[in-house]
Amino acid sequence: MTDIIDKLQADLSEGRFLHSLGVAETARDLALRFGCDPEKAYLAGLLHDCATKYSNTEMLALALSEGLCDRDAVIDNPTAEFHAPLGAVVAKNEFGITDGEILNAIALHQTGDVPMTRLEIIVGLADAIEPSRKADKINAIREIAKTDLTRAYLEKCKLYMTNIISAGNPLDPKRVEVYNYILTLKQGFKP
Ligand SMILES: [Fe+2]
Ligand SMILES: [Fe+2]
């Protein structure tokens, strides 16, 4: 684990590294609270943003080589668009992570997917509520996360969609799909 942390610290900006440590610790706490593997949660949280070591140009080249987009695609912000799925690629190729559950949790930390595992929900939520995130609305989600994982994740989905719409940015349909799916989990199904 020390090797992974040292490499991550060397790879990432200081801010991103501290955020990653916060996500790792928050994910481990959530895993202990909601019955999930704390070590997997810690590792997925630690590495969730590991692909951000690459520049936009490198990220786009990597996305092309991994078949995540076409050569003629117009991508305004390759880091925002691809760092989550490419995080799984980097975690595997450069950090030696082979556990598919951890790699999926990294790949899905930004938009989520349908269906989602508990580990995936935990890492996606930890990304939003780790200690360095400061906002009243985040505090409210942090409170909910003390007792209700699914509702906390639902509130994260709502907040992020609202922020994206308020900023005038296009909303990935996947986010709507995930929101509707989490809503059904709230109505009785459990991940
Ligand atoms: Fe991220
Ligand atoms: Fe993050």
Short mmCIF file of C-alpha atoms and ligand atoms in Angstrom, two decimals:
data_model
loop_
_atom_site.label_atom_id
_atom_site.label_comp_id
_atom_site.label_asym_id
_atom_site.label_seq_id
_atom_site.Cartn_x
_atom_site.Cartn_y
_atom_site.Cartn_z
CA MET A 1 0.00 0.00 0.00
CA THR A 2 2.86 2.41 0.80
CA ASP A 3 4.25 1.90 -2.73
CA ILE A 4 0.89 2.81 -4.23
CA ILE A 5 0.54 5.92 -2.07
CA ASP A 6 4.11 7.05 -2.87
CA LYS A 7 3.61 6.60 -6.61
CA LEU A 8 0.28 8.39 -6.50
CA GLN A 9 1.82 11.30 -4.62
CA ALA A 10 4.57 11.54 -7.25
CA ASP A 11 2.04 11.35 -10.11
CA LEU A 12 -0.66 13.78 -8.97
CA SER A 13 -0.84 17.44 -8.03
CA GLU A 14 -0.84 18.06 -4.29
CA GLY A 15 -4.52 19.02 -4.29
CA ARG A 16 -5.57 15.95 -6.24
CA PHE A 17 -3.43 13.70 -4.04
CA LEU A 18 -5.00 15.07 -0.84
CA HIS A 19 -8.47 14.70 -2.38
CA SER A 20 -7.61 11.08 -3.26
CA LEU A 21 -6.54 10.32 0.32
CA GLY A 22 -9.78 11.90 1.54
CA VAL A 23 -11.86 9.78 -0.84
CA ALA A 24 -9.96 6.64 0.23
CA GLU A 25 -10.58 7.25 3.92
CA THR A 26 -14.20 8.28 3.40
CA ALA A 27 -14.86 5.23 1.22
CA ARG A 28 -13.33 2.95 3.86
CA ASP A 29 -15.55 4.52 6.56
CA LEU A 30 -18.65 4.12 4.39
CA ALA A 31 -17.72 0.50 3.65
CA LEU A 32 -17.41 -0.28 7.36
CA ARG A 33 -20.73 1.45 8.01
CA PHE A 34 -22.68 -0.18 5.19
CA GLY A 35 -21.22 -3.68 4.99
CA CYS A 36 -18.71 -3.61 2.17
CA ASP A 37 -15.03 -4.59 1.89
CA PRO A 38 -13.12 -1.69 3.51
CA GLU A 39 -9.79 -2.50 1.82
CA LYS A 40 -11.32 -2.54 -1.66
CA ALA A 41 -13.15 0.70 -0.90
CA TYR A 42 -9.92 2.34 0.31
CA LEU A 43 -7.94 1.25 -2.75
CA ALA A 44 -10.65 2.26 -5.24
CA GLY A 45 -11.00 5.63 -3.50
CA LEU A 46 -7.25 6.15 -3.48
CA LEU A 47 -6.87 5.47 -7.21
CA HIS A 48 -10.18 6.84 -8.52
CA ASP A 49 -8.55 9.95 -10.07
CA CYS A 50 -5.17 8.37 -10.93
CA ALA A 51 -5.62 9.08 -14.67
CA THR A 52 -5.57 12.83 -14.01
CA LYS A 53 -1.77 12.61 -14.06
CA TYR A 54 -2.18 12.86 -17.85
CA SER A 55 -2.68 16.10 -19.79
CA ASN A 56 -5.77 16.62 -21.95
CA THR A 57 -3.79 15.70 -25.06
CA GLU A 58 -2.45 12.51 -23.49
CA MET A 59 -5.91 11.67 -22.13
CA LEU A 60 -7.43 12.00 -25.59
CA ALA A 61 -4.72 9.80 -27.12
CA LEU A 62 -5.31 7.19 -24.42
CA ALA A 63 -9.08 7.36 -24.91
CA LEU A 64 -8.59 6.78 -28.65
CA SER A 65 -6.28 3.83 -28.07
CA GLU A 66 -8.73 2.32 -25.58
CA GLY A 67 -11.62 2.75 -28.04
CA LEU A 68 -13.51 5.20 -25.80
CA CYS A 69 -14.03 7.64 -28.67
CA ASP A 70 -13.62 7.99 -32.45
CA ARG A 71 -10.74 9.80 -34.08
CA ASP A 72 -13.07 12.51 -35.44
CA ALA A 73 -14.97 13.04 -32.17
CA VAL A 74 -14.99 16.60 -30.83
CA ILE A 75 -14.13 16.42 -27.13
CA ASP A 76 -14.00 19.75 -25.30
CA ASN A 77 -12.53 18.44 -22.05
CA PRO A 78 -10.91 15.00 -22.36
CA THR A 79 -9.98 14.91 -18.67
CA ALA A 80 -13.56 15.49 -17.53
CA GLU A 81 -14.86 13.10 -20.15
CA PHE A 82 -12.47 10.17 -19.78
CA HIS A 83 -10.54 10.27 -16.51
CA ALA A 84 -12.90 7.84 -14.76
CA PRO A 85 -12.85 4.96 -17.29
CA LEU A 86 -9.17 5.63 -18.00
CA GLY A 87 -8.54 5.57 -14.26
CA ALA A 88 -9.36 1.87 -14.34
CA VAL A 89 -6.90 1.37 -17.20
CA VAL A 90 -4.12 3.27 -15.39
CA ALA A 91 -4.87 1.52 -12.07
CA LYS A 92 -4.47 -1.82 -13.83
CA ASN A 93 -1.49 -1.04 -16.05
CA GLU A 94 0.53 1.23 -13.77
CA PHE A 95 -0.55 0.27 -10.25
CA GLY A 96 -1.04 -3.46 -10.81
CA ILE A 97 -4.66 -3.60 -9.66
CA THR A 98 -6.37 -6.70 -11.01
CA ASP A 99 -9.52 -6.86 -8.88
CA GLY A 100 -12.45 -6.23 -11.24
CA GLU A 101 -14.68 -4.82 -8.49
CA ILE A 102 -12.09 -2.16 -7.65
CA LEU A 103 -11.47 -1.34 -11.32
CA ASN A 104 -15.22 -0.97 -11.99
CA ALA A 105 -15.64 1.29 -8.96
CA ILE A 106 -12.88 3.53 -10.36
CA ALA A 107 -14.35 3.49 -13.88
CA LEU A 108 -17.83 4.40 -12.65
CA HIS A 109 -16.99 6.96 -9.95
CA GLN A 110 -18.14 9.91 -12.03
CA THR A 111 -21.45 9.04 -13.69
CA GLY A 112 -22.31 5.67 -12.17
CA ASP A 113 -24.06 2.99 -14.21
CA VAL A 114 -27.08 0.71 -14.16
CA PRO A 115 -27.00 -1.49 -12.15
CA MET A 116 -24.42 -0.47 -9.53
CA THR A 117 -22.72 -2.47 -6.80
CA ARG A 118 -22.52 -1.21 -3.24
CA LEU A 119 -18.77 -0.63 -3.68
CA GLU A 120 -19.40 1.51 -6.78
CA ILE A 121 -21.99 3.59 -4.93
CA ILE A 122 -19.65 4.02 -1.95
CA VAL A 123 -16.72 5.27 -4.05
CA GLY A 124 -18.95 7.62 -6.09
CA LEU A 125 -20.40 9.05 -2.89
CA ALA A 126 -17.01 9.33 -1.16
CA ASP A 127 -15.76 11.38 -4.11
CA ALA A 128 -18.46 13.98 -3.36
CA ILE A 129 -18.30 14.09 0.44
CA GLU A 130 -14.63 13.61 1.37
CA PRO A 131 -13.48 16.21 3.94
CA SER A 132 -11.91 18.73 1.52
CA ARG A 133 -15.24 19.26 -0.27
CA LYS A 134 -16.69 22.36 1.33
CA ALA A 135 -20.30 23.40 0.68
CA ASP A 136 -23.51 23.50 2.68
CA LYS A 137 -25.16 21.11 0.25
CA ILE A 138 -22.29 18.65 0.67
CA ASN A 139 -22.64 18.89 4.45
CA ALA A 140 -26.27 17.90 4.09
CA ILE A 141 -25.30 14.82 2.02
CA ARG A 142 -22.58 13.98 4.57
CA GLU A 143 -25.24 13.94 7.28
CA ILE A 144 -27.51 11.63 5.27
CA ALA A 145 -24.53 9.33 4.58
CA LYS A 146 -24.28 8.61 8.30
CA THR A 147 -27.41 6.47 8.08
CA ASP A 148 -28.63 6.01 4.50
CA LEU A 149 -26.19 5.13 1.68
CA THR A 150 -28.72 5.01 -1.14
CA ARG A 151 -30.41 8.28 -0.23
CA ALA A 152 -27.05 10.01 0.14
CA TYR A 153 -26.01 8.80 -3.33
CA LEU A 154 -29.35 9.93 -4.74
CA GLU A 155 -28.78 13.40 -3.28
CA LYS A 156 -25.32 13.45 -4.85
CA CYS A 157 -26.87 12.62 -8.25
CA LYS A 158 -29.43 15.41 -7.83
CA LEU A 159 -26.82 17.98 -6.76
CA TYR A 160 -24.40 17.16 -9.60
CA MET A 161 -27.15 17.21 -12.25
CA THR A 162 -28.38 20.56 -10.91
CA ASN A 163 -24.84 21.98 -11.02
CA ILE A 164 -24.28 20.74 -14.57
CA ILE A 165 -27.57 22.25 -15.76
CA SER A 166 -26.94 25.52 -13.89
CA ALA A 167 -23.54 25.84 -15.57
CA GLY A 168 -25.24 25.44 -18.95
CA ASN A 169 -23.38 22.23 -19.73
CA PRO A 170 -24.87 19.21 -21.51
CA LEU A 171 -26.20 16.49 -19.22
CA ASP A 172 -24.94 12.98 -19.91
CA PRO A 173 -28.10 10.81 -20.31
CA LYS A 174 -26.29 8.20 -18.20
CA ARG A 175 -26.73 10.48 -15.18
CA VAL A 176 -30.50 10.54 -15.67
CA GLU A 177 -30.55 6.78 -16.10
CA VAL A 178 -28.56 6.33 -12.88
CA TYR A 179 -30.78 8.79 -11.00
CA ASN A 180 -33.89 6.82 -12.00
CA TYR A 181 -32.19 3.55 -11.05
CA ILE A 182 -31.14 4.81 -7.61
CA LEU A 183 -34.67 6.06 -7.10
CA THR A 184 -35.94 2.50 -7.61
CA LEU A 185 -33.39 1.27 -5.08
CA LYS A 186 -34.89 3.75 -2.64
CA GLN A 187 -38.25 2.15 -3.27
CA GLY A 188 -37.23 -1.18 -1.89
CA PHE A 189 -34.47 -2.85 -3.94
CA LYS A 190 -31.01 -3.00 -2.41
CA PRO A 191 -27.71 -2.96 -4.29
FE FE B 1 -12.95 12.03 -10.67
FE FE B 2 -12.34 12.74 -7.43
#
